[in-house]
Coordinates of C-alpha atoms in Angstrom, one line a residue:
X1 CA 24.0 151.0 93.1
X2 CA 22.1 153.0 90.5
X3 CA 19.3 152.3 88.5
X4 CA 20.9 151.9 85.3
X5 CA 23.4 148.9 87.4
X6 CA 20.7 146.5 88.4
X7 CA 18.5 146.1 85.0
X8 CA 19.6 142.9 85.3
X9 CA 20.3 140.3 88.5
X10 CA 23.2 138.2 87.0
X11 CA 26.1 139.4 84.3
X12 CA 27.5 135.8 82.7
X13 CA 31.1 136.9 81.4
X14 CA 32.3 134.6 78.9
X15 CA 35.7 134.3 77.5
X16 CA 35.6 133.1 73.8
X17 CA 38.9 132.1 71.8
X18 CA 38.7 129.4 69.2
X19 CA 35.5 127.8 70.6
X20 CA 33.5 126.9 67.4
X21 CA 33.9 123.1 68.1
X22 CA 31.9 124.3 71.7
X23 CA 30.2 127.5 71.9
X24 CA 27.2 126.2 70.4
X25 CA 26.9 124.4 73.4
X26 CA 28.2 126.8 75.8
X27 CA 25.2 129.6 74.5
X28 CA 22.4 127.0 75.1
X29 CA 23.4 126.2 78.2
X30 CA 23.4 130.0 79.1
X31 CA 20.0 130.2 77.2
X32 CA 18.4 127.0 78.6
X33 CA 18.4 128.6 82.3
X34 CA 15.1 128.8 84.0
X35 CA 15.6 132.0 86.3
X36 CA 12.5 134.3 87.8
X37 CA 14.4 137.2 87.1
X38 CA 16.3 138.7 84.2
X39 CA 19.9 137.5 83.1
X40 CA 22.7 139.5 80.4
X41 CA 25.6 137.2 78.6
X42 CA 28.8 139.6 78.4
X43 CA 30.3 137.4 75.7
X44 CA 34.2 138.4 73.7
X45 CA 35.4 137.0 70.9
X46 CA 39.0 137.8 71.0
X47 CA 39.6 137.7 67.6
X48 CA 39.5 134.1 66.8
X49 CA 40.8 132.4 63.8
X50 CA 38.0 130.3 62.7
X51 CA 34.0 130.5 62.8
X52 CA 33.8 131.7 66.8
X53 CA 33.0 135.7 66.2
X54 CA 30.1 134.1 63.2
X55 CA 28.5 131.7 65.8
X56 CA 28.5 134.8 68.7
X57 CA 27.0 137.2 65.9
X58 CA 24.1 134.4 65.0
X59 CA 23.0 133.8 68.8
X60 CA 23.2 138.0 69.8
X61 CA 21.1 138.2 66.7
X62 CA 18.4 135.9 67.9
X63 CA 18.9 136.7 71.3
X64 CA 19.5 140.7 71.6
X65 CA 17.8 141.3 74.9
X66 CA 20.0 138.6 76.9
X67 CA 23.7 138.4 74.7
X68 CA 25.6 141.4 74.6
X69 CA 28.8 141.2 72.3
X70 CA 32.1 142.1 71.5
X71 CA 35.0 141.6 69.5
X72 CA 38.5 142.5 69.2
X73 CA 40.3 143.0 65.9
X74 CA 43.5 142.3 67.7
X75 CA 44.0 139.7 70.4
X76 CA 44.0 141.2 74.0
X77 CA 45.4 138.1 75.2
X78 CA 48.8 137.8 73.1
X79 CA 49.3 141.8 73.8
X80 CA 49.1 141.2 78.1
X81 CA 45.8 143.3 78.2
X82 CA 43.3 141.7 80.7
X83 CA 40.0 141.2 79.1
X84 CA 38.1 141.1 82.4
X85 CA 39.2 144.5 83.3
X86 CA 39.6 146.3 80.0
X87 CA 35.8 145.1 78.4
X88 CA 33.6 143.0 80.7
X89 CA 33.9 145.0 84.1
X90 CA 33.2 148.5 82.6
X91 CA 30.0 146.8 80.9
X92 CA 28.5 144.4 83.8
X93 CA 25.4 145.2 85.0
X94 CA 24.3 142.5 87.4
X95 CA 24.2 142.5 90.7
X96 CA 25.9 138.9 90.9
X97 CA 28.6 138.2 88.5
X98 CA 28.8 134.2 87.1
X99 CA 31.8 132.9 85.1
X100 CA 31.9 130.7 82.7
X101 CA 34.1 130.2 79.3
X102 CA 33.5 129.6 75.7
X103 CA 34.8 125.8 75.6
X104 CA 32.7 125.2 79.3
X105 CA 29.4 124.8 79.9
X106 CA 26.4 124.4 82.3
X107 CA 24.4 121.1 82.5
X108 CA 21.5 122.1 84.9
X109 CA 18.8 124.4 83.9
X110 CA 18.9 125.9 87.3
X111 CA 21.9 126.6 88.4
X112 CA 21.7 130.3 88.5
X113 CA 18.0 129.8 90.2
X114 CA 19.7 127.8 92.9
X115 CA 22.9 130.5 93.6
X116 CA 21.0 133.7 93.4
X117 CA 18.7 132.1 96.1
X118 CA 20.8 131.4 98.2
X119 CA 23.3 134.9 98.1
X120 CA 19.4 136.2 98.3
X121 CA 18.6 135.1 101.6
X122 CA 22.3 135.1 103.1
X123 CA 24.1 138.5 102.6
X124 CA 27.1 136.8 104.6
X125 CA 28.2 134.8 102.1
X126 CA 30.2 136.7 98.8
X127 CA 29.4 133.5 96.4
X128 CA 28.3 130.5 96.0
X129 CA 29.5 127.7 94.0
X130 CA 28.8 124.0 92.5
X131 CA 30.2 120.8 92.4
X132 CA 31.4 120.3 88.3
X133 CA 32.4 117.6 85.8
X134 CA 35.5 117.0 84.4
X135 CA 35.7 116.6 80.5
X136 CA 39.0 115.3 79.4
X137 CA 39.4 114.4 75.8
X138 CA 39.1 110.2 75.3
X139 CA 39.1 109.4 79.3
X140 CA 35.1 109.1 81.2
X141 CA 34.2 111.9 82.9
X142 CA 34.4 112.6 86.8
X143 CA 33.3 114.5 89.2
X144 CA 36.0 117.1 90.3
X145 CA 35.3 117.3 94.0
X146 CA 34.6 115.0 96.7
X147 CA 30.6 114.4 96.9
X148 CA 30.1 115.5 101.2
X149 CA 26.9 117.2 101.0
X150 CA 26.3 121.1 100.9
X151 CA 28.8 122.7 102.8
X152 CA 31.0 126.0 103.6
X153 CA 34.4 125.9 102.2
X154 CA 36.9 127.2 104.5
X155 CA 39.4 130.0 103.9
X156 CA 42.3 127.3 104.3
X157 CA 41.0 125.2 101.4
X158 CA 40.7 127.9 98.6
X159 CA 44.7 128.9 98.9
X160 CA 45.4 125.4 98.5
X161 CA 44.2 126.1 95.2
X162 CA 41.0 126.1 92.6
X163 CA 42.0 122.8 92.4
X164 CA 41.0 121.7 95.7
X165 CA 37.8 124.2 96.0
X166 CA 35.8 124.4 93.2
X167 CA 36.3 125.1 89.2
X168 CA 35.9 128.8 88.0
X169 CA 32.6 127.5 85.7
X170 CA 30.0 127.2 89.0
X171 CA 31.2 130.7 90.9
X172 CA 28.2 132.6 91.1
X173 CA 29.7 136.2 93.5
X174 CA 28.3 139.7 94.4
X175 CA 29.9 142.1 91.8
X176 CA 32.0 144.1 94.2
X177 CA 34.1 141.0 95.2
X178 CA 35.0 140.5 91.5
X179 CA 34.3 143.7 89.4
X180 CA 36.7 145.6 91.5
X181 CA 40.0 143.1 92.0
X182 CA 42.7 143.7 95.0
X183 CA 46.4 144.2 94.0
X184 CA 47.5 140.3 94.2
X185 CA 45.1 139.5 91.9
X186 CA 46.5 142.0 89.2
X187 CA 49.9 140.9 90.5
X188 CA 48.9 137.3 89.5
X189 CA 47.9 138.1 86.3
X190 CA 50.8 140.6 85.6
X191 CA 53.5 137.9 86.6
X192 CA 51.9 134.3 86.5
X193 CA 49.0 134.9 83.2
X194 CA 46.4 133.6 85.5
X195 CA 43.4 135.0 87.8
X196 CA 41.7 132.3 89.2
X197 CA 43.1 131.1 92.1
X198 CA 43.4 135.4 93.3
X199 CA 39.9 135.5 92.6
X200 CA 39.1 132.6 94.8
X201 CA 41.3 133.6 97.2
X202 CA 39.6 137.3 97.0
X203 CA 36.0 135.5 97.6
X204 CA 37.3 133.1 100.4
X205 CA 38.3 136.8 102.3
X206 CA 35.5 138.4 101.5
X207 CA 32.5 136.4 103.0
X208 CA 31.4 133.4 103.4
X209 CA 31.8 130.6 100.2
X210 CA 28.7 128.5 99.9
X211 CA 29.6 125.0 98.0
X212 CA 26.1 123.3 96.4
X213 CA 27.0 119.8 96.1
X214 CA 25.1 119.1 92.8
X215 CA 27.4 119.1 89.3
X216 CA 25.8 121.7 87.5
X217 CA 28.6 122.9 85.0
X218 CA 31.4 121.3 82.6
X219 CA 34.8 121.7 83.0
X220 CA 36.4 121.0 79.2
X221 CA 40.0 120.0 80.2
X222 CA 42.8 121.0 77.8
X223 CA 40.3 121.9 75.2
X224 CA 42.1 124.6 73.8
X225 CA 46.0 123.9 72.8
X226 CA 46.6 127.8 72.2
X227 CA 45.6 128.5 76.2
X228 CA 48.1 129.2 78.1
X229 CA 47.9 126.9 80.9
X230 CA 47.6 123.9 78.1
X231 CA 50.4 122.2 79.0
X232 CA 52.3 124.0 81.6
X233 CA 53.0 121.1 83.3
X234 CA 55.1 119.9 81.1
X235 CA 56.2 123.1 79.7
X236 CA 59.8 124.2 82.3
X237 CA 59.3 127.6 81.4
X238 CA 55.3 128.1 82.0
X239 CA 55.6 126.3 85.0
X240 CA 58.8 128.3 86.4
X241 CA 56.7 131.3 85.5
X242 CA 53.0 129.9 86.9
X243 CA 54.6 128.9 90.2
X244 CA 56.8 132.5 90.4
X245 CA 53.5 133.8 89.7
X246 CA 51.8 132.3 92.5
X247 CA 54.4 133.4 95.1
X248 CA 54.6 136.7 94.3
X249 CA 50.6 137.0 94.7
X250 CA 51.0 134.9 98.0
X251 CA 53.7 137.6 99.0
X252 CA 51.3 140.5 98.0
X253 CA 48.3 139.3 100.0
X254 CA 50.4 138.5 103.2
X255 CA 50.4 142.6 102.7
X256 CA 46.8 142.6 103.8
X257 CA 44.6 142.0 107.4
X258 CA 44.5 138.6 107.9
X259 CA 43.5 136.3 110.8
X260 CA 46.4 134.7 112.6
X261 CA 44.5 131.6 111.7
X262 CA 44.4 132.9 108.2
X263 CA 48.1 134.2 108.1
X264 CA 49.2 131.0 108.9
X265 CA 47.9 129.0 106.0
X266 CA 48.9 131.8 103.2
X267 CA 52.5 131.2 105.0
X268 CA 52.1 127.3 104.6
X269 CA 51.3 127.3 101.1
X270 CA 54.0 130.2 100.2
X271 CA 56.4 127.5 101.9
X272 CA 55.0 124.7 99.4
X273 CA 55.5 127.1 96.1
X274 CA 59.0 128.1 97.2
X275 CA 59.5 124.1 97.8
X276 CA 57.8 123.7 94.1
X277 CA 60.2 126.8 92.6
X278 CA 63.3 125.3 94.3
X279 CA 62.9 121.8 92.5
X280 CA 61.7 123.5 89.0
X281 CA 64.7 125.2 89.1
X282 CA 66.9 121.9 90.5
X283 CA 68.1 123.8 93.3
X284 CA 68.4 120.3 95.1
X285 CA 70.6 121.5 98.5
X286 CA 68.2 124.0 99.0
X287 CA 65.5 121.6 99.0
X288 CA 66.5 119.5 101.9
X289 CA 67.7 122.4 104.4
X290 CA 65.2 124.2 106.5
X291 CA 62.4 125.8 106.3
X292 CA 61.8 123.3 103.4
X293 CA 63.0 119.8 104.6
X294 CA 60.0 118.8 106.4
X295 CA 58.0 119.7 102.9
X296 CA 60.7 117.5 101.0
X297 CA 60.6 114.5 102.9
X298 CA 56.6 114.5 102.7
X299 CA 56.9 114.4 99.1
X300 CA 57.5 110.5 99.5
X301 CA 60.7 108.4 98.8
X302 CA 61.1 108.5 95.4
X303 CA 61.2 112.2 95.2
X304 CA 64.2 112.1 98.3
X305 CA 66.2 109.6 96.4
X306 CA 66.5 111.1 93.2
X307 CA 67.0 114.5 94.9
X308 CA 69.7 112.8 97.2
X309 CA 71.5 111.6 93.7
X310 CA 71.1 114.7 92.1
X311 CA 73.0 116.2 94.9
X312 CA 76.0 113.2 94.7
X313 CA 76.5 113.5 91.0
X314 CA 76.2 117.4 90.5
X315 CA 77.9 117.6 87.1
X316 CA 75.4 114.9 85.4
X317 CA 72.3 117.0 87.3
X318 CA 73.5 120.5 85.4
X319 CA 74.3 117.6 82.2
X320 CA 70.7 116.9 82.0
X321 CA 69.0 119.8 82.9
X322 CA 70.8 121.5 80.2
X323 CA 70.1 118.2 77.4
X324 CA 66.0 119.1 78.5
X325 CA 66.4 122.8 77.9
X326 CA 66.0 123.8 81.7
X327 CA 67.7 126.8 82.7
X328 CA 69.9 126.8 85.3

């Protein structure tokens, strides 16, 4: 790495869309860190309806030597082009790479302290990541993961899915593992709209994943009603286009080297998201036949009687998917 790519030890990349209710909070958390070496804040507004570009333009003002800004006249989201790739990767220049976006935040001063010391001393490991809180609108907040101590997290729990690993706010990774993305995770952004889970998946691969069991970020849950994932649970077509998403990156990394150890588990979890597709899509005989029936009759008894009824009364199942809007 040259020179001009290590002026600084950690690049922050922060996402901003419609944050003014948050970023405030987001920038001092950045800017409250008590590091021994020097820090940059890639920060994007991507042009935001209401006062987010003003509040980024006020802090890179005050702030010029750590927050580097841009802004887009045109959305990059609603036009499909990848922020990550297009803007912040060209312009990183820290040896570690953290994430964090503009309606999250960090709530220890010495978060980034604590992860550059260990990837430091342990050139093994391709990140290392927190324990967070969840923030969800009126409800108290929680933890997100189970409270066990420090600890490596094993290949087999990142493809479960961020969800069961750790939250994309506390990732603190050597640049190569993120700055230069394999083909599943572009796949998964190309065919899904997400990134995450590929780039966890890329770490997990990669090296080994150190897990700090202290909360040191905030995870703002459903914060943002014009993100994509707001909602897609309940929204058929998001989630029938999430869950495709997720298979066809499964499908592209089972491409790759893998351990048999490792091969199996991808395979496992493709076998859950075809499962998941299969009853999005109300394909209910498909559902109980092999290689899926041991899958369906885990998911508990409620789930096999309705799917048994479905399958009796055909003509009211297609009644009501239609009457919802599902596409059949």
């Amino acid at each position: 790495m040259d020179e001009k790519k290590t002026i600084c030890k950690v690049s922050v990349l922060c996402a901003a869309y419609n944050h003014e209710d948050y970023l405030r909070q987001t920038l001092d958390s950045f800017l409250a860190q008590k590091t021994d070496f020097p820090f940059e804040v890639l920060i994007n507004d991507d042009a935001s309806t209401d006062t987010t570009a003003d509040i980024i333009r006020e802090y890179a003002e005050k702030h010029p030597d750590i927050i580097r800004p841009f802004y887009q006249e045109e959305n990059l989201y609603s036009r499909r082009i990848n922020l990550y790739d297009t803007v912040f990767f060209p312009a990183a220049r820290g040896e570690y790479i953290a994430l964090c976006e503009g309606d999250d935040y960090w709530n220890d001063p010495e978060k980034l302290q604590l992860q550059v010391n260990w990837l430091d001393i342990h050139p093994d490991y391709s990140a290392c990541v927190h324990n967070s809180i969840g923030c969800f609108e009126d409800q108290p907040d929680k933890v997100l993961f189970a409270q066990d101590g420090d600890r490596d997290i094993p290949f087999e729990q990142v493809i479960q899915g961020m969800s069961h690993a750790y939250h994309t706010s506390s990732i603190l990774a050597r640049r190569e593992f993120i700055l230069d993305p394999p083909d599943y995770r572009n796949v998964a952004y190309e065919q899904g709209y997400f990134t995450d889970y590929a780039v966890g998946v890329r770490l997990g691969l990669s090296g080994k994943v150190r897990f700090l069991d202290r909360c040191m970020s905030v995870y703002r849950i459903g914060s943002n009603p014009s993100a994509w994932s707001k909602g897609v649970g309940q929204d058929y077509r998001k989630l029938k286009r999430f869950v495709s998403g997720e298979i066809a990156m499964l499908k592209t990394l089972k491409l790759h080297p893998l351990t048999p150890e490792q091969e199996a588990a991808v395979d496992q979890v493709l076998l859950e998201r075809e499962y998941e597709l299969l009853y999005i899509e109300g394909r209910v005989d498909e559902m109980v036949k092999p290689p899926y029936d041991k899958i369906h009759q885990s998911m508990g008894r409620g789930r096999v009687v309705s799917t048994e009824l479905k399958r009796r009364m055909p003509h009211l199942h297609r009644l009501y998917r239609r009457h919802r809007g599902y596409e059949d």
